[in-house]
mmCIF file of C-alpha atoms in Angstrom:
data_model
loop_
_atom_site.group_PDB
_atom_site.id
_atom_site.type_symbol
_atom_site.label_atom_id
_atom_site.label_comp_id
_atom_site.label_asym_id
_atom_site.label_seq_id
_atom_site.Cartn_x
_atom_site.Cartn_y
_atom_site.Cartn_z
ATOM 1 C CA UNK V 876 0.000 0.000 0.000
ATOM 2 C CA UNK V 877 1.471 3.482 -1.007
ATOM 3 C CA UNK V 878 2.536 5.973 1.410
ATOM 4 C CA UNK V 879 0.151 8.720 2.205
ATOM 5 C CA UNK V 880 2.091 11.723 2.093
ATOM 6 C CA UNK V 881 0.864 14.851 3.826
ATOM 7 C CA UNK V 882 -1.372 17.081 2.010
ATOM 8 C CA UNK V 883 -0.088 20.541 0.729
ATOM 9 C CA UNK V 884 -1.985 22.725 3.386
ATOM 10 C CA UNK V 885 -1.401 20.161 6.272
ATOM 11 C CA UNK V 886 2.482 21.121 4.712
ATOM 12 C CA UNK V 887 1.867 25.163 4.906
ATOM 13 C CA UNK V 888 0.171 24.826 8.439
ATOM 14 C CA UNK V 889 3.040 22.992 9.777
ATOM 15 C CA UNK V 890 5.378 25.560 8.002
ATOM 16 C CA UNK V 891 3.284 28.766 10.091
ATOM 17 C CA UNK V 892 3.605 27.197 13.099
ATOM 18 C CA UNK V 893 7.122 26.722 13.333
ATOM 19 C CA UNK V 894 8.107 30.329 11.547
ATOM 20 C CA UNK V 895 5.284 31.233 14.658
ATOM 21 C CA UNK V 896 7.763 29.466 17.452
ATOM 22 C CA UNK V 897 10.950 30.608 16.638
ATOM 23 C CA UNK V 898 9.697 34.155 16.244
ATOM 24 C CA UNK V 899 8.274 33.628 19.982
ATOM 25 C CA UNK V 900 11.669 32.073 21.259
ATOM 26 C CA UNK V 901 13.521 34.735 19.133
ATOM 27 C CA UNK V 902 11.801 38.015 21.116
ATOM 28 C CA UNK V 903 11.753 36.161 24.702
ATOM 29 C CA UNK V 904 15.489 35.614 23.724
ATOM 30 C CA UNK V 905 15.884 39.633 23.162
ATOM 31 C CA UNK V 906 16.477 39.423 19.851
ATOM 32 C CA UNK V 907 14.786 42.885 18.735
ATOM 33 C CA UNK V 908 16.575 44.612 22.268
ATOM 34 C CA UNK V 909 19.402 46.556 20.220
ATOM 35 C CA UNK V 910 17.393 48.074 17.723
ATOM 36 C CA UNK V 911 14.882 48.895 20.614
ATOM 37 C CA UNK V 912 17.418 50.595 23.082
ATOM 38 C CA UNK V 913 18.892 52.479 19.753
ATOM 39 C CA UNK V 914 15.574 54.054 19.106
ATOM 40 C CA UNK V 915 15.382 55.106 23.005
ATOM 41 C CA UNK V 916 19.179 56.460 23.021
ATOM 42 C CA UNK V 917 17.890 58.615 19.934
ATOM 43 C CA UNK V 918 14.783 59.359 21.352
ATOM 44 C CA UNK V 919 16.609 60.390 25.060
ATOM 45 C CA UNK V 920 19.148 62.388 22.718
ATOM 46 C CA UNK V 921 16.458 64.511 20.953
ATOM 47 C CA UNK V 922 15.086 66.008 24.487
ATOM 48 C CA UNK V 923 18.908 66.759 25.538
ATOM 49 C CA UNK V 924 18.974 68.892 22.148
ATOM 50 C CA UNK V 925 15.623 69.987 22.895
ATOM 51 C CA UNK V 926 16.382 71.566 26.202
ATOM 52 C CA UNK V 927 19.564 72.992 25.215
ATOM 53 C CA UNK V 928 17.558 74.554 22.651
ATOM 54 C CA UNK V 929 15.022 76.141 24.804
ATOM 55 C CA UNK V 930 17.909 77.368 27.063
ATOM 56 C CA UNK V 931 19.281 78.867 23.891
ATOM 57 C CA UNK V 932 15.725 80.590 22.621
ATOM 58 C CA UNK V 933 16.147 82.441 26.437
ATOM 59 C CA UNK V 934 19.539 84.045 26.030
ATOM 60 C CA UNK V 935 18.678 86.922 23.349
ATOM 61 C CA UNK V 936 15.780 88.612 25.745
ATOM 62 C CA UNK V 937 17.445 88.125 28.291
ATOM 63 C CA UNK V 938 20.818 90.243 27.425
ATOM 64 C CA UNK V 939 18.684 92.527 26.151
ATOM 65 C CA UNK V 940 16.505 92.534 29.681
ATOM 66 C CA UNK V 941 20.373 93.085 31.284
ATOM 67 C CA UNK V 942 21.546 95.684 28.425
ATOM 68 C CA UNK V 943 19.126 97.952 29.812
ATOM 69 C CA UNK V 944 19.976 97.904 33.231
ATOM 70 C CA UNK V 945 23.996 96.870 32.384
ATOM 71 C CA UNK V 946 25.310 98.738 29.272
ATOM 72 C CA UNK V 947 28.770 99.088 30.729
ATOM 73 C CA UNK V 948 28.832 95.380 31.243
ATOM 74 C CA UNK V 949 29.270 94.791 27.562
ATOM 75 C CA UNK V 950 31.814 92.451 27.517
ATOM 76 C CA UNK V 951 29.736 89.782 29.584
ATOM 77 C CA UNK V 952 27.098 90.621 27.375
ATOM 78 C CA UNK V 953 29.503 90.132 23.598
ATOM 79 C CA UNK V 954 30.226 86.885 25.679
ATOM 80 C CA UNK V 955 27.383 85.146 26.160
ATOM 81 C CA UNK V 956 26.155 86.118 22.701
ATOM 82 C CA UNK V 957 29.607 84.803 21.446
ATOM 83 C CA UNK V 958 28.662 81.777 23.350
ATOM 84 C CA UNK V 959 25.067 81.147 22.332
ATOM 85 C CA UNK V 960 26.397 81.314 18.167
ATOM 86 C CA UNK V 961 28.881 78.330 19.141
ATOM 87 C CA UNK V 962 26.721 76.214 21.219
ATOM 88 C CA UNK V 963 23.626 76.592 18.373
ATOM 89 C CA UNK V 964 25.771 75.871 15.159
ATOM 90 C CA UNK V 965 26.891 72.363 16.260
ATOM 91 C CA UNK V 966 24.322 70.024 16.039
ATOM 92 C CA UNK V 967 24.518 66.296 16.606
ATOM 93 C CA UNK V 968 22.055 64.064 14.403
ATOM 94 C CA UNK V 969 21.585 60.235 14.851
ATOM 95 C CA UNK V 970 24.310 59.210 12.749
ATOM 96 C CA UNK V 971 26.890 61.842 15.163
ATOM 97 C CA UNK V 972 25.790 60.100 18.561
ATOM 98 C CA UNK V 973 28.719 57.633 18.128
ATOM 99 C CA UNK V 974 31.975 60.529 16.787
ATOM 100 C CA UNK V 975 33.593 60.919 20.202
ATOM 101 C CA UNK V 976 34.921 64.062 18.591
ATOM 102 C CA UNK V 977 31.963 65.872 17.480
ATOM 103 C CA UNK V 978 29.976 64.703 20.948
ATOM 104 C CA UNK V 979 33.183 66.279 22.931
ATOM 105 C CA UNK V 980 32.719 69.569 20.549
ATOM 106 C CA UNK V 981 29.387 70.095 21.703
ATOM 107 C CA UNK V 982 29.567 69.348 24.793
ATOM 108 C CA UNK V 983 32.376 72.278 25.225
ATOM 109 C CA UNK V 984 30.043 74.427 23.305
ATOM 110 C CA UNK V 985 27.242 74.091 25.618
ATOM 111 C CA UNK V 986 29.703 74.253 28.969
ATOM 112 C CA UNK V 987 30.839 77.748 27.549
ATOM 113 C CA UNK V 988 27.756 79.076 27.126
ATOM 114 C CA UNK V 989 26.806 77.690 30.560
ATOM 115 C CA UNK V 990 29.645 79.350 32.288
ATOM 116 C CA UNK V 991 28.967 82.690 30.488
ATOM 117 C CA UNK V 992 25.384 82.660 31.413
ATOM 118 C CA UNK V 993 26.299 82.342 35.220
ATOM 119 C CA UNK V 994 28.951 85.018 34.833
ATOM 120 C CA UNK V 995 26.289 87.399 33.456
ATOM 121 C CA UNK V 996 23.820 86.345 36.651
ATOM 122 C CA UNK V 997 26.600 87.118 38.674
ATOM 123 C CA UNK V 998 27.076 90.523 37.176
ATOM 124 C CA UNK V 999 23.010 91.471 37.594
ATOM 125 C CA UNK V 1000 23.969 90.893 42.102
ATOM 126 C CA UNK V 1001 25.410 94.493 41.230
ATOM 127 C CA UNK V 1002 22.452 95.945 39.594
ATOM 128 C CA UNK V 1003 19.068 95.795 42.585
ATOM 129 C CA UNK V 1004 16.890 97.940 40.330
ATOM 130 C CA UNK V 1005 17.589 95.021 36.928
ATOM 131 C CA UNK V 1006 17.169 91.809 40.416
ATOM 132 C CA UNK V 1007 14.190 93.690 40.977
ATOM 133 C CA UNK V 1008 12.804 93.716 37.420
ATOM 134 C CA UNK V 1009 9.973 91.089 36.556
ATOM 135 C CA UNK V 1010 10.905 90.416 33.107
ATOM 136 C CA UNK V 1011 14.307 89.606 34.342
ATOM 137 C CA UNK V 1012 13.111 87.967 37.494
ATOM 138 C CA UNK V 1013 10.409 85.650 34.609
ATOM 139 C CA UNK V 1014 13.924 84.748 33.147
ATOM 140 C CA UNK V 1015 15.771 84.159 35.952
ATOM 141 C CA UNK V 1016 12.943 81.292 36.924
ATOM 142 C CA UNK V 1017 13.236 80.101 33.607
ATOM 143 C CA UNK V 1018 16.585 79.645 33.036
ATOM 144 C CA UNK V 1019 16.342 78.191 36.458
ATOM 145 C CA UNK V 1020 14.326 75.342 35.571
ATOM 146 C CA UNK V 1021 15.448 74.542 32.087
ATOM 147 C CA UNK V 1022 18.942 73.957 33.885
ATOM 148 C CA UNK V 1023 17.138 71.563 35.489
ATOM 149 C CA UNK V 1024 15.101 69.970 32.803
ATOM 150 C CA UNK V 1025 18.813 69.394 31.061
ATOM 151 C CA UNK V 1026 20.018 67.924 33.896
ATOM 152 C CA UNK V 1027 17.668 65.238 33.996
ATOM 153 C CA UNK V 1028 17.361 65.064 29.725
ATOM 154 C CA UNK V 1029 21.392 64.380 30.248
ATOM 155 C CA UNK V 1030 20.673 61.847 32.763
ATOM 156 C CA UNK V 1031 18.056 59.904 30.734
ATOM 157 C CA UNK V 1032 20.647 59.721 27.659
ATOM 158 C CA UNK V 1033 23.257 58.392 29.711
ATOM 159 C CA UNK V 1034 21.177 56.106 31.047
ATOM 160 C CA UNK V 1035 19.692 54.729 27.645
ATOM 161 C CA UNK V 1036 23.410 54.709 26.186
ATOM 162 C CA UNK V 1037 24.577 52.470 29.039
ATOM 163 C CA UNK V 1038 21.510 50.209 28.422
ATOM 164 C CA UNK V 1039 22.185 49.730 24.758
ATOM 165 C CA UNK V 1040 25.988 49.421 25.227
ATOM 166 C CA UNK V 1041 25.690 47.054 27.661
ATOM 167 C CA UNK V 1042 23.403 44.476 26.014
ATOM 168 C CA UNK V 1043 25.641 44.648 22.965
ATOM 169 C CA UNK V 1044 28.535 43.951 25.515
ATOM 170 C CA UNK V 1045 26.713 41.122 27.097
ATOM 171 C CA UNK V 1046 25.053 37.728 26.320
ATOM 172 C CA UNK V 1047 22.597 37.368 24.576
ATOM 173 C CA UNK V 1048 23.030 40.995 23.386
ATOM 174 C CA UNK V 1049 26.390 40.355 22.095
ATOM 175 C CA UNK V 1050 25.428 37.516 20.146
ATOM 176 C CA UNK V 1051 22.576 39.389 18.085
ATOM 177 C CA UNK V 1052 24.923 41.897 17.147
ATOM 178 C CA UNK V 1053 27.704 39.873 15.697
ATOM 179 C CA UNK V 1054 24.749 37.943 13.840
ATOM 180 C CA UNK V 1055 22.259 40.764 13.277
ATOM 181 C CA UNK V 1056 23.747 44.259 13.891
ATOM 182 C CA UNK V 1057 26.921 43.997 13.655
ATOM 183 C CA UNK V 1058 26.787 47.433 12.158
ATOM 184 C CA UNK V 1059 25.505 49.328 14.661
ATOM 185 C CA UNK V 1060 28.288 50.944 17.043
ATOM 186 C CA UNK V 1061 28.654 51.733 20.774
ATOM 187 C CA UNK V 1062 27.254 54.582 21.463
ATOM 188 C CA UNK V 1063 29.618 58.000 22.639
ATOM 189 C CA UNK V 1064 27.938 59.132 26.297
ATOM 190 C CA UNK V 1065 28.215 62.320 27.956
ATOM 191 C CA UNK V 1066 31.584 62.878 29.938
ATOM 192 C CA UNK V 1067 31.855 65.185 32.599
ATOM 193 C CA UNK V 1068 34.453 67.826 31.862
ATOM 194 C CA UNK V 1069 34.220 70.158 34.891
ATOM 195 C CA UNK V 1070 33.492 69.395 38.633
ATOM 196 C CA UNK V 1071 29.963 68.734 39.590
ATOM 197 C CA UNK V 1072 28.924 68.537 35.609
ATOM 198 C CA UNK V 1073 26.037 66.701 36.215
ATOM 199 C CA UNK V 1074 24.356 68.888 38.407
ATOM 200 C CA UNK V 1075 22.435 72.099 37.231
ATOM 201 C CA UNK V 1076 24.175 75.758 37.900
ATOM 202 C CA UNK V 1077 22.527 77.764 40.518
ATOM 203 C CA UNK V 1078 21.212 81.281 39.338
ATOM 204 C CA UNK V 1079 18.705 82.197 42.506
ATOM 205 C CA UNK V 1080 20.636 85.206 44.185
ATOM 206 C CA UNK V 1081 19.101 84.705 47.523
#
């Protein structure tokens, strides 16, 4: 008597359900993790440029809040204008995140303009009628806390770069990206350059 062979969709069904296993063992084993933790380092990366970007917006109103009350104090002021048109022409897209170089430019970039902006809050503690002035006093509190939202935007990227890093580091990680993504790189984090770099600068003058 012949042998029955299985028919063609018996064949297909048996074909789904094993393409349907191994893609279940494939994402408990953490296959789709790098690509995953890449898309969160970008994502963590866009609100660090975001914040630095609002900080940015704040500078030109308020040297011109200080001008009025400061004119003689021109070369803080040339300074942290100087300081703004560095910081704002280096940007750092998704493919930049891993050039140690360019990372280290901009990071210098924004540290400059950070230490100008506290040397121009430092020269407003001579001036009670400009401490006194709401506009500057609305810009004070703003500066104030987006120091503090790039604080913790700098926090969250460092965070998501030493999550991706480490599962390409790591087993299974390490495994999926000599197979699978073997061209995507470790990612360049934040380095502090100056004591106490990861906190935010003080600008209350109380």
């Amino acid at each position: 008597m012949p042998t029955r062979h299985p028919s063609l969709p018996d064949t297909r069904l048996w074909r789904f359900a094993l393409v349907l296993v191994m893609a279940v063992l494939l994402t408990g084993c953490g296959v789709n993790n790098i690509p995953t933790y890449d898309e969160q380092v970008k994502s963590a990366w866009a609100q660090v440029e975001n914040q630095y970007q609002r900080r940015a917006d704040l500078v030109p109103n308020l040297v011109e809040t200080v001008k009025g009350f400061a004119r003689q104090e021109q070369e803080t002021l040339t300074a942290v204008v100087e300081a703004r048109s560095e910081a704002t022409s280096i940007q750092i897209d998704a493919e930049s995140l891993d050039d140690p170089q360019k990372m280290r430019q901009f990071e210098q970039a924004q540290q400059q303009l950070t230490g100008a902006l506290s040397r121009l809050m430092a020269v407003s503690e001579r001036y009670p009628e400009l401490k006194s002035n709401q506009n500057f006093l609305s810009l004070q509190s703003q500066l104030e806390g987006t120091e503090n939202r790039i604080a913790v935007a700098r926090r969250d990227y460092i965070t998501a770069v030493e999550r991706y890093n480490t599962e390409i580091r790591t087993f299974p990680g390490r495994l999926w990206h000599s197979v699978l993504y073997s061209d995507m790189e470790i990612r360049e984090s934040f380095e502090a350059t100056t004591e106490n770099a990861d906190q935010a600068p003080q600008v209350e003058f109380e």
